[in-house]
XYZ file of C-alpha atoms in Angstrom:
338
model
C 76.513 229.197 33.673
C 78.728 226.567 35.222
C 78.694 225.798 38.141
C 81.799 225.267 40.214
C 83.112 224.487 44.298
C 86.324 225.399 45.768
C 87.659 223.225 48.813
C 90.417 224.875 51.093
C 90.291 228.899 51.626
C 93.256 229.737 52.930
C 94.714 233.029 51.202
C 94.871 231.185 47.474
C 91.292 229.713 47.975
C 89.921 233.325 49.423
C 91.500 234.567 46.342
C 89.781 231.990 43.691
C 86.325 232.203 45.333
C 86.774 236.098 44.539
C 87.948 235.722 41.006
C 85.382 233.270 40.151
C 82.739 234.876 41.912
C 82.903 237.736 39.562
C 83.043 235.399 36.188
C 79.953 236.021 34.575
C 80.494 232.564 33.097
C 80.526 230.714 36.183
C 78.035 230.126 39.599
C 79.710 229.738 42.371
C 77.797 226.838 44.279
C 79.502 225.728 47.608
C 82.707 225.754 49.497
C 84.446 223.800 52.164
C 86.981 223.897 54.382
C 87.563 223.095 58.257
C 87.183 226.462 59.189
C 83.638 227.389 61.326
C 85.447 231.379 61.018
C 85.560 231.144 57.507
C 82.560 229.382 56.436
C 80.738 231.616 58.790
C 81.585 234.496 57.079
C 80.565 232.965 53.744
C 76.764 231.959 55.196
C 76.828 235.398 56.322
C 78.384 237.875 53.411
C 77.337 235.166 50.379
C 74.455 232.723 49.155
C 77.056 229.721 48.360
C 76.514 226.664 50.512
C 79.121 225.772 53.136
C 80.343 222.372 53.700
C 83.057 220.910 55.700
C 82.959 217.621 53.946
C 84.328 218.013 50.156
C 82.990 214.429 49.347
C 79.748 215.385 50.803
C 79.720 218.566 49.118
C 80.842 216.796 45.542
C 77.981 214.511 45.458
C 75.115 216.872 47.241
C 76.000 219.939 44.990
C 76.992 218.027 41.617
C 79.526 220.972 40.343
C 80.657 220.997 36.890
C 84.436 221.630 38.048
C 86.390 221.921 41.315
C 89.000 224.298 42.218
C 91.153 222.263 45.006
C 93.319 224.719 47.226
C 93.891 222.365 50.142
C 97.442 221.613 51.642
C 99.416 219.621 49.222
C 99.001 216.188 50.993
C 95.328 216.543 50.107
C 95.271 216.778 47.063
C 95.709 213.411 45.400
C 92.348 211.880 47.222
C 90.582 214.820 46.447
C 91.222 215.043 42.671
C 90.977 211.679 42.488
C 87.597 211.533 44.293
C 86.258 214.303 41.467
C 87.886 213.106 38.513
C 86.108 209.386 38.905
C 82.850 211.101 39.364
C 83.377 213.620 35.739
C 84.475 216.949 37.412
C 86.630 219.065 35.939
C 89.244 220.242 38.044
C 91.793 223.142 38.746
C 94.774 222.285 41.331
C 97.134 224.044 43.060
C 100.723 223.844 43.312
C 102.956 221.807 44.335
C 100.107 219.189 42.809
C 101.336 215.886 44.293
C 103.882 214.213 47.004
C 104.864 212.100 44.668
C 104.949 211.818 41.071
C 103.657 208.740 40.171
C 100.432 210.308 42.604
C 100.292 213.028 39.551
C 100.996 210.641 36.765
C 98.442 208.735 37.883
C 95.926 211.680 38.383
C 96.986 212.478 35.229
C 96.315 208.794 32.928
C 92.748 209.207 35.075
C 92.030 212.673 33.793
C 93.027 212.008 30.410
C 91.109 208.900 30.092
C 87.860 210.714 31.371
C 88.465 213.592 28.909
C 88.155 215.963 31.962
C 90.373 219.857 31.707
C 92.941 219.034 34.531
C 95.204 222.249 35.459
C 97.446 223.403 37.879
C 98.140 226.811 39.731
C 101.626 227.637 38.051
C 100.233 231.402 37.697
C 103.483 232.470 36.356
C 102.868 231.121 32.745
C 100.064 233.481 32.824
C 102.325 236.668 33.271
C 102.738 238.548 29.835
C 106.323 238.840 30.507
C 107.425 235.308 30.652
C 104.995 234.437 27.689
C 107.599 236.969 25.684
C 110.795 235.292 26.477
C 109.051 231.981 25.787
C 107.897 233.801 22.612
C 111.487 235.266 21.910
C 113.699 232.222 22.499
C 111.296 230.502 20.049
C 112.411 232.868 17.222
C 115.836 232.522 18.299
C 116.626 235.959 19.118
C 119.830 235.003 21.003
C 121.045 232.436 18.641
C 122.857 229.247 20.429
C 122.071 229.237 23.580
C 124.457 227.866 26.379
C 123.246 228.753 29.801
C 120.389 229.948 31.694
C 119.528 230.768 35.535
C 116.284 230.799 37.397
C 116.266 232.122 40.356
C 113.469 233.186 42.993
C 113.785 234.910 46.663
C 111.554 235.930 49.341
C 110.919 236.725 52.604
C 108.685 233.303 53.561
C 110.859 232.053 56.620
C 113.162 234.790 58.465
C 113.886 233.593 61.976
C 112.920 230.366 63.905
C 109.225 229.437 64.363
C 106.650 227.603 65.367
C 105.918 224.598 62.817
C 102.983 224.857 60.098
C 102.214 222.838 57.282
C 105.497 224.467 55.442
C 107.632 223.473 57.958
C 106.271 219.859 57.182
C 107.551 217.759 54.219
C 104.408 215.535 54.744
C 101.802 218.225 53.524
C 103.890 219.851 50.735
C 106.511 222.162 53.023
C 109.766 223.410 52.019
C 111.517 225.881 50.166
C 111.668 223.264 47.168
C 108.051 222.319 47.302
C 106.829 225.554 48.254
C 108.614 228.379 45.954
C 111.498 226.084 44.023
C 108.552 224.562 41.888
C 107.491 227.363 40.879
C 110.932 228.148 38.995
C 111.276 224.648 37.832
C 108.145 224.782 36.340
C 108.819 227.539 34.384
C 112.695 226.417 33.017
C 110.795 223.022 32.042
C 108.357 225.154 29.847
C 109.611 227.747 28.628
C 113.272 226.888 28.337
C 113.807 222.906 28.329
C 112.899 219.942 30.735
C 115.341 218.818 33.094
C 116.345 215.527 32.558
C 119.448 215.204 34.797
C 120.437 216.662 37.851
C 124.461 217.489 38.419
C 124.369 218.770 41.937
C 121.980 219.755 44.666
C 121.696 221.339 47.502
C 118.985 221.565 50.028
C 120.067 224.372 52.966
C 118.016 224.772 56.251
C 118.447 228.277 57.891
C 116.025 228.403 60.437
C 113.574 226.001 59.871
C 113.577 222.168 61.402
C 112.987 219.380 59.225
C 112.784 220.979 55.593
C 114.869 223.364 53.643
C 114.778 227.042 53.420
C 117.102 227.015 50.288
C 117.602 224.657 46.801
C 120.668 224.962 44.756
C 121.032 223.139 41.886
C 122.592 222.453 38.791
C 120.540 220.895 35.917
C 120.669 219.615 32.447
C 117.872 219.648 30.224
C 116.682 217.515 27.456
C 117.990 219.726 24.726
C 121.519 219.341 26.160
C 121.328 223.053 28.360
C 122.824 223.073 31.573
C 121.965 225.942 34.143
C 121.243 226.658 37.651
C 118.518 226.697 39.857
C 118.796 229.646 42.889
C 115.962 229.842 45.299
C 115.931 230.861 49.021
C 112.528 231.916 50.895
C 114.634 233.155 53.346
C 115.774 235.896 52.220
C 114.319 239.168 54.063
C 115.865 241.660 51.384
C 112.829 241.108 49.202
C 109.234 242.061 49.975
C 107.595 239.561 48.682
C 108.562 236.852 46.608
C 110.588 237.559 43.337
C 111.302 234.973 40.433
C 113.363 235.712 37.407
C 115.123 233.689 34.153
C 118.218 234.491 33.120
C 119.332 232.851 29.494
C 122.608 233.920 27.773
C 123.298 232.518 23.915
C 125.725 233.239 21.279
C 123.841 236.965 20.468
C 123.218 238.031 23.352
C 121.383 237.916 26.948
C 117.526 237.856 28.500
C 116.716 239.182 31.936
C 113.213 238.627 32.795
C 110.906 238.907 35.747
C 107.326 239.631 36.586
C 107.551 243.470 35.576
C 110.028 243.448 32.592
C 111.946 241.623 29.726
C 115.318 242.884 29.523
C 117.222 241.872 26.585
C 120.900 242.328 25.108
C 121.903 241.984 21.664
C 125.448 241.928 20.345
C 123.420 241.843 16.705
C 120.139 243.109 15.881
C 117.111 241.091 15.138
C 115.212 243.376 12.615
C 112.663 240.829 12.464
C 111.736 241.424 16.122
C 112.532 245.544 15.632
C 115.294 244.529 17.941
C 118.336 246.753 17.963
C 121.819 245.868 18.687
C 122.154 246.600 22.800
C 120.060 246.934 25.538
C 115.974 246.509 24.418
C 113.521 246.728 27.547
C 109.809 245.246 27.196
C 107.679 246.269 30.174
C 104.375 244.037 31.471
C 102.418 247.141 31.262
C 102.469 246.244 27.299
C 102.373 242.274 27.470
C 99.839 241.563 30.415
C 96.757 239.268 29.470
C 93.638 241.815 29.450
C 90.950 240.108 32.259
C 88.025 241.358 33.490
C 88.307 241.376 36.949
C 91.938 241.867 38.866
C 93.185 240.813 42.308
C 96.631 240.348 43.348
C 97.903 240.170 39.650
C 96.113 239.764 36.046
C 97.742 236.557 36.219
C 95.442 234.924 39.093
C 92.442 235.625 36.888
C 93.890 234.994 33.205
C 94.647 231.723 34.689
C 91.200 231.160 35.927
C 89.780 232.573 33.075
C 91.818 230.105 30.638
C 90.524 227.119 32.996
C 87.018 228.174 32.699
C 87.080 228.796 28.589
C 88.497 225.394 28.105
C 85.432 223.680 29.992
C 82.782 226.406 27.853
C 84.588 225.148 24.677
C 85.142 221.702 25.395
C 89.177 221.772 24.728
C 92.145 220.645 26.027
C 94.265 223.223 28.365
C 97.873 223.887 26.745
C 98.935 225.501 29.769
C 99.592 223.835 33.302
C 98.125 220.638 33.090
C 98.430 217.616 35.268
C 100.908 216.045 33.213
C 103.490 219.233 32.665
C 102.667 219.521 36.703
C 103.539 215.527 37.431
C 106.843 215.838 35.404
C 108.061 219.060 38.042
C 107.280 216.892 40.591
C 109.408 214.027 38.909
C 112.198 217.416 38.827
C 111.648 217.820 42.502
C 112.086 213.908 43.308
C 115.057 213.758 40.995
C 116.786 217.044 43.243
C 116.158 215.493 46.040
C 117.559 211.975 45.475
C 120.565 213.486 44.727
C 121.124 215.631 47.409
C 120.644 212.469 49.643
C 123.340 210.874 47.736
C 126.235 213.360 47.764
């Protein structure tokens, strides 16, 4: 078994302590946050330890790896702190202020051979794994654009301030639900290396954005757009899609489907010429235990195998997470400057 500490339960940390205290790889030893509500109802409903000190609860409980689901501002000391002392550690997004804070993270983790990853679940959805998969075997021939987009209901009307209302601790549309997206174009598509425009758009909230447009260009010469607004009270809950068109054809895809169009078929792929639709219900990642999405678990799951096998994670690590920070630096420098 290995054991394993989560600091920060808000809904994400409820959510991990669940998933992990189900893997029958993993013993869930203590958790901390500033809570007495919360911790109280973990002394009463579990057998972890509580602690309200993470350092404290680092050196008095020894775990083999971390999960860190604090506001963002926290997290550089804290994976710091359990990186120099040999723990293994998951991170959630955004994972730094700044990104010479993750690049550093990320030299430390590296040198200590330590699995470093961060909570970009979406990576972990079957559906975006196939247009990753698809664009690979160049389905849609030269491609020339792409759009990722993502909406939600997060901020509708004016409000009392929290920690997203606050740059300082990781608030914003951009931070918040625009990293998500750029995360995704800079794996699966093509890393931004340029921006041509931004624009950050506050609706109803003081002091950060509640809406990032932006036009980037990517090392392989693409240039697309990035379309995200949390304030957007058409949508339940939040929805993120890619859009890429090419010379053959188009691919729609979100968390429940894979749309694609094909002006020629691709027999290789037993894809006909026209409209082709690949639902999640046939690409999800099988896991053993389910809450919220497969993807919260397969991503948990993935973290967990790599420390049992003593291997490098492929997906979400520190350093892919440091360079979307670098994206989200780079958007907004420029919309300071124009």
């Amino acid at each position: 078994m290995i054991k394993g500490a989560i600091t920060g339960l808000g809904k994400m940390g409820i959510s991990h302590a669940a998933i992990l205290g189900a893997h029958p790889e993993v013993e869930m030893v203590a958790v901390c946050d500033a809570s007495s509500l919360v911790l109280n109802a973990f002394n009463k409903f579990s057998s972890v330890k509580t602690y309200t000190d993470f350092e404290k609860m680092v050196e008095s409980e020894k775990p083999e790896f971390v999960v860190i689901a604090t506001p963002t501002k926290y997290h550089y000391p804290m994976v710091k702190y359990a990186l120099e002392r040999g723990v293994h550690v998951f991170c959630e997004k955004p994972f730094t202020l700044t990104a010479s804070q993750g690049e550093e993270l990320t030299e430390l983790a590296n040198q200590k051979g330590l699995v470093n990853q961060v909570g970009f679940h979406n990576h972990f959805i079957g559906t975006f794994r196939e247009l990753k998969r698809l664009l690979s075997q160049n389905v849609l021939g030269e491609v020339f654009h792409f759009s990722g987009e993502s909406y939600g209901p997060v901020v509708t009307k004016e409000k009392g301030g929290t920690w997203r209302s606050n740059p300082e601790e990781g608030g914003g549309c951009l931070y918040d639900y625009a990293s998500h997206v750029i995360n995704l174009i800079q794996e699966i598509i093509g890393r931004p290396e340029k921006i041509d425009g931004a624009l950050l758009k506050s609706f109803y909230s003081k002091g950060v954005e509640d809406a990032v447009y932006s036009l980037l260009r990517l090392d392989n010469g693409l240039s697309g757009t990035l379309l995200v607004n949390w304030s957007d009270e058409t949508y339940r809950k939040m929805s993120t899609s890619l859009t890429v068109q090419g010379k053959n054809g188009k691919i729609i895809c979100d968390v429940t489907e894979v749309k694609i169009y094909l002006k020629k078929a691709v027999p290789s792929e037993k894809l006909e010429k026209g409209w082709t639709i690949k639902y999640i219900t046939d690409l999800a990642l099988p896991v053993g235990f389910y809450l919220r999405g497969e993807e919260y678990s397969a991503q948990i799951d993935y973290f967990v195998d790599c420390i049992s096998n003593g291997r490098k994670s492929e997906y979400n690590t520190f350093e892919q997470a440091a360079y979307t920070d670098k994206v989200i630096e780079m958007i907004v420098n420029h919309s300071k400057t124009n």
